[in-house]
Short mmCIF file of C-alpha atoms in Angstrom, two decimals:
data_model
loop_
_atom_site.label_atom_id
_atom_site.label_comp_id
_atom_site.label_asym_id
_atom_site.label_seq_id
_atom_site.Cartn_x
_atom_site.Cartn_y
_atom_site.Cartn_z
CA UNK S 1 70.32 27.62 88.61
CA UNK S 2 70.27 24.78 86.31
CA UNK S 3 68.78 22.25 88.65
CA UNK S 4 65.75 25.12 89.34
CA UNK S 5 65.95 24.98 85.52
CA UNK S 6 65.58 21.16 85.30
CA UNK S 7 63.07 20.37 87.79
CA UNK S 8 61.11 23.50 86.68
CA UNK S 9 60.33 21.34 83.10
CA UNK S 10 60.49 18.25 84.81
CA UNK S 11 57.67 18.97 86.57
CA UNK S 12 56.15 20.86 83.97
CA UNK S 13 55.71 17.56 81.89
CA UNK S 14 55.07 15.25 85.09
CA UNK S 15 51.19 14.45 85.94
CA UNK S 16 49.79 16.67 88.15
CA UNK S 17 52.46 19.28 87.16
CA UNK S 18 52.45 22.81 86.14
CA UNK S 19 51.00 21.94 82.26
CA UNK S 20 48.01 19.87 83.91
CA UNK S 21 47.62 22.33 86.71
CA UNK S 22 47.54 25.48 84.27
CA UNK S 23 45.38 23.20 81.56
CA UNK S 24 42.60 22.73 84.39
CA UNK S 25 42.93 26.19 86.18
CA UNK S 26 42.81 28.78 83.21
CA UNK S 27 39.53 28.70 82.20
CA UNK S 28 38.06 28.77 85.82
CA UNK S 29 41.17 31.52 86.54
CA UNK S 30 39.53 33.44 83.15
CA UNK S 31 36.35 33.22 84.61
CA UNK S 32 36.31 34.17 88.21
CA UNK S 33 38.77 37.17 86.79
CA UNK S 34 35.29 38.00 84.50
CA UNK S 35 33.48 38.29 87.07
CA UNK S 36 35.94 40.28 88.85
CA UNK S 37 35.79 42.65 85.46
CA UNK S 38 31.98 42.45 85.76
CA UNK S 39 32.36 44.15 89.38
CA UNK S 40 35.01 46.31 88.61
CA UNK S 41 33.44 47.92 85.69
CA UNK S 42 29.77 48.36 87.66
CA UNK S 43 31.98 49.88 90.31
CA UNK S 44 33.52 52.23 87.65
CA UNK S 45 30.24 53.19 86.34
CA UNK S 46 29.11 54.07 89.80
CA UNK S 47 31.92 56.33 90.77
CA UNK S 48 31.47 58.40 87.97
CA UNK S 49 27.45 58.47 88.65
CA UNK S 50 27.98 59.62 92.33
CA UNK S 51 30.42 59.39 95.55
CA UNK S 52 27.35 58.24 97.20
CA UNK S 53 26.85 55.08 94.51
CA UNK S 54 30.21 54.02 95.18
CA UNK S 55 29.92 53.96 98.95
CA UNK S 56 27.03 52.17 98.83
CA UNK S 57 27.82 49.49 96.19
CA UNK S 58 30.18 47.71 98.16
CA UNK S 59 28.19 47.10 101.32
CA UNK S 60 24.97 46.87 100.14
CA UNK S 61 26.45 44.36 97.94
CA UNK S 62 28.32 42.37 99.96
CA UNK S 63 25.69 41.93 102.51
CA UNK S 64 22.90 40.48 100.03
CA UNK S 65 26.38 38.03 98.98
CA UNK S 66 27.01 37.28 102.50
CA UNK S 67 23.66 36.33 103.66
CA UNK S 68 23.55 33.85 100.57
CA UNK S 69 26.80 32.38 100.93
CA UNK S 70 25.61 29.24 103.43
CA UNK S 71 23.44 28.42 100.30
CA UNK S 72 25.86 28.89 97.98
CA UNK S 73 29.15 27.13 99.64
CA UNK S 74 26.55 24.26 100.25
CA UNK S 75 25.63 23.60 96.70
CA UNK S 76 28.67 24.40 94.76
CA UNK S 77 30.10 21.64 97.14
CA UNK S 78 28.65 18.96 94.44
CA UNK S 79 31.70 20.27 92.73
CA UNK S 80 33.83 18.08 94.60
CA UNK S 81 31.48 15.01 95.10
CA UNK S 82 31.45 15.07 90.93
CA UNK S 83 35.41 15.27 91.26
CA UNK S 84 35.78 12.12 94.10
CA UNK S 85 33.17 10.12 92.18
CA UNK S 86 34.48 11.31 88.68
CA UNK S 87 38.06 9.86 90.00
CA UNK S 88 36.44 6.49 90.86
CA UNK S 89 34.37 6.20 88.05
CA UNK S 90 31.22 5.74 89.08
CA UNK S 91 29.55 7.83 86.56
CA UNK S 92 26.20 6.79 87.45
CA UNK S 93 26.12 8.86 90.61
CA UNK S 94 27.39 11.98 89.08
CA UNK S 95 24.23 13.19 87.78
CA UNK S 96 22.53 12.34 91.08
CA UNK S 97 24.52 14.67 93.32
CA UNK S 98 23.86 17.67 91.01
CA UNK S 99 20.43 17.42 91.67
CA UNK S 100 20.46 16.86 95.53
CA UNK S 101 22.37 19.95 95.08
CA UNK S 102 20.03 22.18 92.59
CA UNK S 103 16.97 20.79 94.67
CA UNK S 104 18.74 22.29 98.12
CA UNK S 105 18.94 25.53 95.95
CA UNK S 106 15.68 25.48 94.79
CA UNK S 107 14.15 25.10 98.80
CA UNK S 108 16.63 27.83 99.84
CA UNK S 109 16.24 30.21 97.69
CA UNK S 110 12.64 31.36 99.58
CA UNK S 111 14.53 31.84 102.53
CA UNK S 112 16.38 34.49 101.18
CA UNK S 113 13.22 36.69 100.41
CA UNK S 114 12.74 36.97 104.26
CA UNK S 115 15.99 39.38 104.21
CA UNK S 116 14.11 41.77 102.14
CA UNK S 117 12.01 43.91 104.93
CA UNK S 118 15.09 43.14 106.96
CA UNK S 119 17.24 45.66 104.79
CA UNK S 120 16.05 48.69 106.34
CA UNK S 121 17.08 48.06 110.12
CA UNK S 122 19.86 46.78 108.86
CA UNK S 123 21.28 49.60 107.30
CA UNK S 124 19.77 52.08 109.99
CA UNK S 125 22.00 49.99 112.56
CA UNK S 126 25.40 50.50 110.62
CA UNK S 127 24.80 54.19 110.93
CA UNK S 128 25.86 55.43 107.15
CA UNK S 129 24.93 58.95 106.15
CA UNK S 130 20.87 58.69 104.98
CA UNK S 131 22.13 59.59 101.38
CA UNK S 132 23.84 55.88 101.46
CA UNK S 133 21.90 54.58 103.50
CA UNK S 134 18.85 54.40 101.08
CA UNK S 135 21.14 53.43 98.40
CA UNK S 136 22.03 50.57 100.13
CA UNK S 137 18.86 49.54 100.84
CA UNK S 138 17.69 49.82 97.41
CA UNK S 139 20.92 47.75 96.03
CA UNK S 140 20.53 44.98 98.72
CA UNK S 141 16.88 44.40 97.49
CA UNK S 142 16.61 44.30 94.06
CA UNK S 143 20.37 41.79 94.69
CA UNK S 144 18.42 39.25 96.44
CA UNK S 145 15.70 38.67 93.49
CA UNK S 146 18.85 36.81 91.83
CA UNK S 147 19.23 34.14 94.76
CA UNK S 148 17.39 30.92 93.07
CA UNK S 149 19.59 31.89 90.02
CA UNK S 150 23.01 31.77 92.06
CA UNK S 151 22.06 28.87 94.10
CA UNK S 152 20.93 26.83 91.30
CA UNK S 153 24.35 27.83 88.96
CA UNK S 154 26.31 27.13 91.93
CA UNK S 155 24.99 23.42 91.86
CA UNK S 156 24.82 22.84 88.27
CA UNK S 157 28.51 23.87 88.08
CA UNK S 158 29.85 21.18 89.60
CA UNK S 159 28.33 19.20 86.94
CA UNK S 160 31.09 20.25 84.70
CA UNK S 161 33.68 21.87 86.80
CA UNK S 162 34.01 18.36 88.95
CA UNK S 163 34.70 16.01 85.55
CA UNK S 164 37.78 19.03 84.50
CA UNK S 165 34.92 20.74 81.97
CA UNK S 166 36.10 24.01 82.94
CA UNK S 167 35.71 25.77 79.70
CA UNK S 168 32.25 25.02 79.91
CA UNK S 169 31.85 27.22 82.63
CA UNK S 170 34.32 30.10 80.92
CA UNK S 171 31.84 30.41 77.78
CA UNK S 172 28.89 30.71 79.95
CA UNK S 173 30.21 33.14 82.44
CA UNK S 174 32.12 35.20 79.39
CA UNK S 175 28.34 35.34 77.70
CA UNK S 176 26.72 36.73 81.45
CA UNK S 177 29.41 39.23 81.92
CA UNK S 178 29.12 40.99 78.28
CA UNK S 179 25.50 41.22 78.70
CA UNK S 180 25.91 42.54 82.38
CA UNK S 181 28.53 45.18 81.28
CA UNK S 182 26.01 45.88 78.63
CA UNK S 183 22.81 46.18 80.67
CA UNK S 184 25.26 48.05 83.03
CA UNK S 185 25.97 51.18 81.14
CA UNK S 186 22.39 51.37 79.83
CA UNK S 187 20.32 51.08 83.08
CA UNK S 188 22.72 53.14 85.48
CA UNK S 189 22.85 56.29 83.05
CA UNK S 190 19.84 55.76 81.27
CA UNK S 191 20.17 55.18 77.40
CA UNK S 192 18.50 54.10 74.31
CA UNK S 193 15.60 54.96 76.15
CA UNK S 194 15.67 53.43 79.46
CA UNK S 195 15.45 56.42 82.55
CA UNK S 196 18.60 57.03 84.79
CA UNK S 197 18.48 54.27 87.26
CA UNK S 198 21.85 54.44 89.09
CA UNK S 199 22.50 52.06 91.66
CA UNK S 200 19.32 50.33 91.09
CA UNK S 201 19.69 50.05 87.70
CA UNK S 202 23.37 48.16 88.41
CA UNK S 203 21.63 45.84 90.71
CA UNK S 204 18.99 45.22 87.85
CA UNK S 205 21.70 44.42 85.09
CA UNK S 206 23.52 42.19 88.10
CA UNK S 207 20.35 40.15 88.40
CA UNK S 208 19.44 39.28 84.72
CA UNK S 209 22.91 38.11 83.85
CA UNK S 210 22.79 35.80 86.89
CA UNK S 211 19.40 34.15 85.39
CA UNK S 212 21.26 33.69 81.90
CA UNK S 213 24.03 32.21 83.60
CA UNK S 214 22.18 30.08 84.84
CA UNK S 215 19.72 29.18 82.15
CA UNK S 216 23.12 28.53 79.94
CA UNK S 217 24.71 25.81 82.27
CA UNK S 218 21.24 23.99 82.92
CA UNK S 219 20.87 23.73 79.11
CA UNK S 220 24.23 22.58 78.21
CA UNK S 221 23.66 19.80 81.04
CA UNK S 222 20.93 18.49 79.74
CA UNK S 223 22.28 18.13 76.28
CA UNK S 224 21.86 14.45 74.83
CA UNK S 225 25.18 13.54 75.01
CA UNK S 226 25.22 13.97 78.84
CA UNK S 227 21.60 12.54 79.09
CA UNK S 228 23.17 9.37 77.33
CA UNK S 229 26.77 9.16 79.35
CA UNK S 230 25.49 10.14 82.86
CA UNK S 231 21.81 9.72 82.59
CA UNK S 232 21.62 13.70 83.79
CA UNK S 233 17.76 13.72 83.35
CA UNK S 234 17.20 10.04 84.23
CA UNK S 235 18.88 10.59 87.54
CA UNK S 236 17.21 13.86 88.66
CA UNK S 237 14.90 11.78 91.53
CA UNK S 238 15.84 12.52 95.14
CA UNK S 239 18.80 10.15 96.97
CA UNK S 240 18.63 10.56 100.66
CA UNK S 241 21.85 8.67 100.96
CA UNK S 242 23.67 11.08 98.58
CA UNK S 243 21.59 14.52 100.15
CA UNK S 244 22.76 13.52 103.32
CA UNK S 245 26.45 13.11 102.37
CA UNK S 246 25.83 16.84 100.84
CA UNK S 247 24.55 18.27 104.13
CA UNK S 248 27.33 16.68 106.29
CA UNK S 249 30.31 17.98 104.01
CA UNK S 250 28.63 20.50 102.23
CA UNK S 251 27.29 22.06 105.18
CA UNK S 252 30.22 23.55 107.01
CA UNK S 253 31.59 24.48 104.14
CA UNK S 254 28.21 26.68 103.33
CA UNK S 255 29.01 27.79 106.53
CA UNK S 256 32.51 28.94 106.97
CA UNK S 257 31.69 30.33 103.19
CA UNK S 258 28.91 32.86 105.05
CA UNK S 259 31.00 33.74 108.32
CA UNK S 260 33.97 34.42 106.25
CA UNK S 261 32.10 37.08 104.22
CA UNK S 262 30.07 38.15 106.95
CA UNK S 263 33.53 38.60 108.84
CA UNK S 264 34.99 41.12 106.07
CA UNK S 265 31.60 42.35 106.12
CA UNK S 266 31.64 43.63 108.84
CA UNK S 267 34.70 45.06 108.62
CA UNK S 268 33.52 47.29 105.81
CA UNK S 269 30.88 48.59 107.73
CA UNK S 270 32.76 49.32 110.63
CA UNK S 271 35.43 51.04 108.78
CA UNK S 272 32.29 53.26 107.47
CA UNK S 273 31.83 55.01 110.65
CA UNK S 274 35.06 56.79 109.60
CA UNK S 275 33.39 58.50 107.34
CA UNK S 276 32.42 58.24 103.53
CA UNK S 277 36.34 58.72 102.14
CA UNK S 278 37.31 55.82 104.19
CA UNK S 279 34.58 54.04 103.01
CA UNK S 280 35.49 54.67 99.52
CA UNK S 281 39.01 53.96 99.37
CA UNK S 282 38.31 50.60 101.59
CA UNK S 283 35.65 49.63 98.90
CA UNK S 284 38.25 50.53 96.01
CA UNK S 285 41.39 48.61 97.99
CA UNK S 286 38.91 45.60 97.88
CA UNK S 287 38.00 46.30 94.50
CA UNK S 288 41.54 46.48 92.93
CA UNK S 289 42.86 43.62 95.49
CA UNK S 290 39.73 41.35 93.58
CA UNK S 291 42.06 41.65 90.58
CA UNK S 292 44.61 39.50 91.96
CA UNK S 293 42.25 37.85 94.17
CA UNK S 294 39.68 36.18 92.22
CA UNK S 295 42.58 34.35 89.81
CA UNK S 296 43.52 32.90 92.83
CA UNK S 297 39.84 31.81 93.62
CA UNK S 298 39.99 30.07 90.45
CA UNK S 299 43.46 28.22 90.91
CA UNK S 300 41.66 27.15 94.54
CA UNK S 301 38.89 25.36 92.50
CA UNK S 302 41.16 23.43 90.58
CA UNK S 303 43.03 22.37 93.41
CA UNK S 304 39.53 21.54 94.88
CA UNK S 305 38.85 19.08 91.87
CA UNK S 306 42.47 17.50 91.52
CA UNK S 307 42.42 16.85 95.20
CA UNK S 308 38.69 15.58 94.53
CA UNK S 309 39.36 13.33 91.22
CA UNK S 310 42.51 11.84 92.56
CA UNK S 311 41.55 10.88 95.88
CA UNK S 312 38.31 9.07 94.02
CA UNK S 313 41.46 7.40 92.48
CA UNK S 314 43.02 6.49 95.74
CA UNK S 315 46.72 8.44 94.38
CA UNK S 316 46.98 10.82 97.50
CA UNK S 317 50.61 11.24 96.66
CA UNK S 318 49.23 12.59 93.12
CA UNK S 319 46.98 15.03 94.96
CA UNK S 320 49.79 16.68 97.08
CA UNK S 321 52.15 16.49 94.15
CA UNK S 322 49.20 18.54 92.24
CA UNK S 323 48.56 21.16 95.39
CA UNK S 324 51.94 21.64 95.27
CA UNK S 325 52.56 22.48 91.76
CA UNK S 326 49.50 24.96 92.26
CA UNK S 327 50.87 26.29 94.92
CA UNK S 328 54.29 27.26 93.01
CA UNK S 329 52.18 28.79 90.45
CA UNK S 330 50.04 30.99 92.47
CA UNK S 331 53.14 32.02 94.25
CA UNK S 332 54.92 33.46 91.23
CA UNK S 333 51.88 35.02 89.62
CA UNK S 334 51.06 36.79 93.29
CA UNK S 335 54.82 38.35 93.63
CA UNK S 336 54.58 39.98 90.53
CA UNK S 337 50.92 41.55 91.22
CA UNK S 338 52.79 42.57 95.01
CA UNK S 339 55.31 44.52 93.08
CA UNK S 340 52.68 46.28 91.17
CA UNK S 341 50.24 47.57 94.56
CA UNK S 342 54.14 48.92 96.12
CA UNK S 343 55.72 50.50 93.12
CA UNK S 344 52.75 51.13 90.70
CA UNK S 345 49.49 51.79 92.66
CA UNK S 346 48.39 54.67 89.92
CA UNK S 347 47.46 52.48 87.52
CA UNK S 348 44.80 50.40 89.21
CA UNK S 349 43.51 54.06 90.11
CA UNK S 350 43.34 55.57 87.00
CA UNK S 351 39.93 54.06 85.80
CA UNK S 352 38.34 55.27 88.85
CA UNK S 353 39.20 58.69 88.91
CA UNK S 354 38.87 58.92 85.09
CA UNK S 355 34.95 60.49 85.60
CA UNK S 356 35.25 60.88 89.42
CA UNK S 357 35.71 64.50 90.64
CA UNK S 358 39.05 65.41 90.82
CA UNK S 359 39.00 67.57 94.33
CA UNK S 360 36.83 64.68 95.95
CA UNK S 361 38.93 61.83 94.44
CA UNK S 362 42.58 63.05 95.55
CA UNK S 363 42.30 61.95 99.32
CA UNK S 364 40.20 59.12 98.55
CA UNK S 365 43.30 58.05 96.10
CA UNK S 366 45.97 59.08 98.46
CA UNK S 367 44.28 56.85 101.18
CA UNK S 368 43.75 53.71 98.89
CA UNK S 369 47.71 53.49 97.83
CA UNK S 370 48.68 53.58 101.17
CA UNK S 371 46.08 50.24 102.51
CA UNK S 372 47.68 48.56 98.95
CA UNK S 373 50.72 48.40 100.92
CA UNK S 374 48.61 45.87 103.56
CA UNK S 375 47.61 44.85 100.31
CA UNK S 376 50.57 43.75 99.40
CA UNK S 377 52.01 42.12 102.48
CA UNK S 378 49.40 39.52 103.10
CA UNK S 379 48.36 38.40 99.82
CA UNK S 380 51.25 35.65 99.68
CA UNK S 381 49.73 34.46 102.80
CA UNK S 382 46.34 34.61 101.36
CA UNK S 383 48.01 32.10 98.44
CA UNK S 384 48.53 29.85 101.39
CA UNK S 385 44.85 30.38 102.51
CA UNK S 386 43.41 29.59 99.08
CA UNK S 387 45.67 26.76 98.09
CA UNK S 388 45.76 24.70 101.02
CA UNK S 389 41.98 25.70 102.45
CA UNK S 390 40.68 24.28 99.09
CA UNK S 391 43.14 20.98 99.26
CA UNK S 392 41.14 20.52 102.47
CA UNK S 393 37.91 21.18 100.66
CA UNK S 394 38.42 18.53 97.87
CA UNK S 395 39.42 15.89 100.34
CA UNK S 396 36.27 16.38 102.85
CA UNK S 397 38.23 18.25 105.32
CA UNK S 398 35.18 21.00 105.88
CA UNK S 399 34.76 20.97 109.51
CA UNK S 400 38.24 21.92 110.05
CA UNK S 401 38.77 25.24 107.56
CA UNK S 402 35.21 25.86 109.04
CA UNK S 403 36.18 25.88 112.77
CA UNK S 404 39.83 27.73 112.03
CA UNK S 405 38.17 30.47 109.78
CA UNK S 406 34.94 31.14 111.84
CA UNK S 407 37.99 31.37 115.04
CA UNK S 408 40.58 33.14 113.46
CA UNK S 409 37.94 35.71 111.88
CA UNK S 410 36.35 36.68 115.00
CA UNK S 411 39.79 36.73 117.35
CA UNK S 412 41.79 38.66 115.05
CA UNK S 413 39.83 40.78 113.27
CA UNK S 414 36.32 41.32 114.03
CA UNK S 415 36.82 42.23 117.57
CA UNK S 416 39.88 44.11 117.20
CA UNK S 417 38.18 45.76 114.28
CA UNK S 418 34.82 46.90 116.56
CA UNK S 419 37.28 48.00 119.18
CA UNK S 420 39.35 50.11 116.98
CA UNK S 421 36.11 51.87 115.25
CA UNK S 422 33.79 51.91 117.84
CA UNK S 423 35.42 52.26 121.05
CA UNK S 424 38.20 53.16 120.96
CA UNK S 425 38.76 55.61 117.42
CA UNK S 426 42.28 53.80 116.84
CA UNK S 427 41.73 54.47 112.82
CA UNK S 428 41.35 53.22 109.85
CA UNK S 429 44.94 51.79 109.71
CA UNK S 430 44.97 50.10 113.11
CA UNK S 431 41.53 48.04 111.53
CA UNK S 432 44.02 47.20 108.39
CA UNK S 433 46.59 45.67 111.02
CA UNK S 434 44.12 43.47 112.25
CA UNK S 435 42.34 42.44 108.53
CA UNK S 436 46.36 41.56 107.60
CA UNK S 437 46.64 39.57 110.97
CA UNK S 438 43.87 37.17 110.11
CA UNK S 439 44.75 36.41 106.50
CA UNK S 440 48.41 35.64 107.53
CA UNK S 441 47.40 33.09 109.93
CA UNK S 442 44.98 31.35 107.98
CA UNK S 443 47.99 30.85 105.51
CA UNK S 444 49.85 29.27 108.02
CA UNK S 445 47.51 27.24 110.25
CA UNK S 446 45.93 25.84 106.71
CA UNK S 447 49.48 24.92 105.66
CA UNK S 448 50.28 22.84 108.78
CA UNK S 449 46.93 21.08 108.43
CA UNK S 450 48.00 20.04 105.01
CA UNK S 451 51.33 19.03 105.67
CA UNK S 452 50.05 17.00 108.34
CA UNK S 453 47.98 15.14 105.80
CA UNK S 454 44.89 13.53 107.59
CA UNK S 455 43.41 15.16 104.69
CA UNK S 456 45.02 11.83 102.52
CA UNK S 457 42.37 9.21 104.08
CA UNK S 458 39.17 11.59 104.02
CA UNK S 459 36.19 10.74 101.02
CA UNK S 460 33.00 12.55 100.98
CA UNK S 461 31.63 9.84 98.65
CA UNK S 462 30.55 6.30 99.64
CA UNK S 463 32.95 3.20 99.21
CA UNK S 464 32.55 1.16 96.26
CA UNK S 465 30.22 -1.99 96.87
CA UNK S 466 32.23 -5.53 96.75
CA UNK S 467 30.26 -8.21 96.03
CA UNK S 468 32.04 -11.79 96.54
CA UNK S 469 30.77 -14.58 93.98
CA UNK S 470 28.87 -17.75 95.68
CA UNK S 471 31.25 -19.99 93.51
CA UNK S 472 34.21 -19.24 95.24
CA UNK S 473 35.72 -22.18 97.67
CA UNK S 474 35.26 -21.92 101.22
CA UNK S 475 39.03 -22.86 101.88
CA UNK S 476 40.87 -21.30 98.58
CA UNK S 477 44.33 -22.34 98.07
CA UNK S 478 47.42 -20.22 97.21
#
């Protein structure tokens, strides 16, 4: 017990340790945990408008997020190339990646209007009641007018998330989620004026607090002080070399970013031919799970960037040493949120059924404490996924999480999943087995990958330039 006692503050003081780890990670764990508040209270607000808002939230929502998330896992990937050339200190070229990155945003974002007359036959195909149908619809529409917003924040990010500037990006996300919460309550039930809106009047509140977001982080970037250190105005010209780099690592990332979603995706909508309280207590698992979840998201970011920054530095033993102590971390805070979803589900349901119908709510409750026992079992796995996916991630390993996730996803629980739903009724519980299959062996292939460490000699940036003076001697001697 002592020794666990010892190395615990030894390697609480040590760099990379738990102080640095927590130092970097709290203010991105602070954030993606406000936007997990956002959701969760436009979720609330929905279940009290209407079962029928509530079903259709989550999928409608998710889909407009999935079909973005190839633009979005490709631009926020300037997070790292900030990180690698951050740790090599070659400022000059920091400013230049953000912009390959916000102008990929800018020329993807009008793809993403295309998915608007798609929305309809989309819907139609999943075969929800009409009710949600057209609710989904609606949501999935007016989500999309916020792409060039997303894609453009996910770029500009990296500007200060890559150089450990993380509370940069707290303040600003802190500022879009009160005015969301806001906008929220006023559009969806119609006050101070404003007519009753519902779900459409969520997805309008969603929207404008993206553009703020936004508008906040470009600002801040192109402050003086930053125009003077890193030239971020000077630097905003196109650089094929660096673009390309972007598209070859950033790429798969974008990628395995959109089939993951699309893969739990998928899921949802297929456990929706179960009916709408299957739906419902499916979307509110998810919803409660992104409480635990999206902390996590934001300890995988700063493993992203300490992976990034000290491989720039060429300390690869400093960048396991750091995964590791993030790891630990992550570990610990999961158990205790574990213990919570098997011995205290009520209280993640209370807010829910606070304005929901009592009669209606009671199965959908019963149902939801039951899948926060799968809950429960595979989010220390999902640790693994996070941690070690995003270690990968920050050294250039892309291809490789791509390939494993797009696999895994499609072996062990998208197939299974149809099967199960469509033809052969298993149930909604057989379709958790499978969801719980995948996650745990993501944990564990990512984990091999990293202890393998191939990930040690991988750069997404270019080696520095040596140039050998003309007055050296031909034939130098020792």
């Amino acid at each position: 017990m002592q020794n666990l006692i010892q190395n615990t503050k030894n390697r609480w003081r040590a760099e990379g340790g738990y102080r640095e780890v927590l130092a970097l990670s709290l203010p991105l764990i602070l954030s993606t945990s406000s936007t997990t508040i956002q959701h969760f209270v436009d979720r609330m607000f929905l279940t009290w408008y209407s079962p029928e808002a509530i079903a259709a939230s989550v999928p409608g929502g998710i889909l407009s997020f999935t079909l973005m998330c190839f633009f979005i896992g490709t631009a926020t990937y300037t997070n790292t190339f900030v990180a690698q050339y951050f740790g090599a200190k070659q400022n000059d070229k920091i400013a230049r990646a953000v912009w390959q990155g916000v102008y990929f945003s800018l020329v993807s974002s009008a793809i993403v209007f295309v998915y608007l007359p798609l929305a309809k036959p989309i819907f139609q195909l999943v075969g929800h009641t009409p009710e949600v149908q057209t609710l989904e619809i609606q949501y999935f529409r007016i989500l999309c007018l916020g792409a060039p917003a997303i894609f453009v924040a996910a770029a500009v990010s990296g500007f200060f998330s890559g150089r450990g500037e993380t509370w940069t990006i707290l303040w600003a996300n802190l500022a879009a989620t009160a005015v969301n919460i806001v906008l929220d309550y006023i559009f969806i039930f119609g006050k101070i004026g404003f007519p009753e809106s519902g779900i459409r009047g969520a997805g309008l509140a969603t929207v404008i607090s993206n553009y703020l977001y936004t508008l906040i982080l470009f600002a801040l970037m192109l402050k003086p002080a930053f125009r003077k250190t890193f030239q971020t105005w000077k630097n905003r010209q196109v650089d094929g070399e660096i673009f390309r780099r972007l598209m070859r690592f950033g790429t798969p990332n974008g990628v395995n970013f959109m089939l993951d979603l699309l893969g739990f995706t998928l899921f949802i909508l297929l456990v929706g031919r179960f009916g709408t309280i299957a739906l419902a207590a499916t979307n509110i698992t998810f919803n409660i799970n992104a409480f635990a979840f999206m902390p996590m998201v934001g300890m995988g970011i700063a493993v992203e960037i300490i992976v990034g920054q000290r491989l720039g530095e060429n300390n690869a033993q400093l960048a396991r040493f750091g995964t590791k102590s993030a790891l630990h971390l992550t570990i610990f805070y999961m158990g205790l949120i574990c213990l919570t979803y098997l011995f205290l589900p009520q209280i993640y349901l209370m807010p829910f059924a606070a304005n929901a119908d009592a009669g209606k709510f009671k199965e959908v409750a019963e149902i939801t404490i039951k899948l926060l026992y799968f809950v429960a079992f595979y989010s220390i796995f999902d640790t693994m996924n996070i941690i070690f996916s995003s270690a990968l991630r920050g050294a250039g390993d892309t291809r490789f999480v791509m390939f494993v996730s797009i696999s895994l996803s499609w072996i062990l629980m998208i197939i299974p999943t149809y099967l199960g739903s469509v033809v052969y009724n298993w149930g909604l519980y057989a379709t958790w087995i499978f969801i719980t299959a995948y996650i745990a062996a993501l944990g564990i292939v990512y984990y091999f990958r990293f202890r393998q460490g191939k990930w040690e000699s991988m750069r997404v940036i270019e080696e520095p330039k040596f140039i050998i003076s003309p007055n050296l001697p031909e034939n130098p001697t020792l």
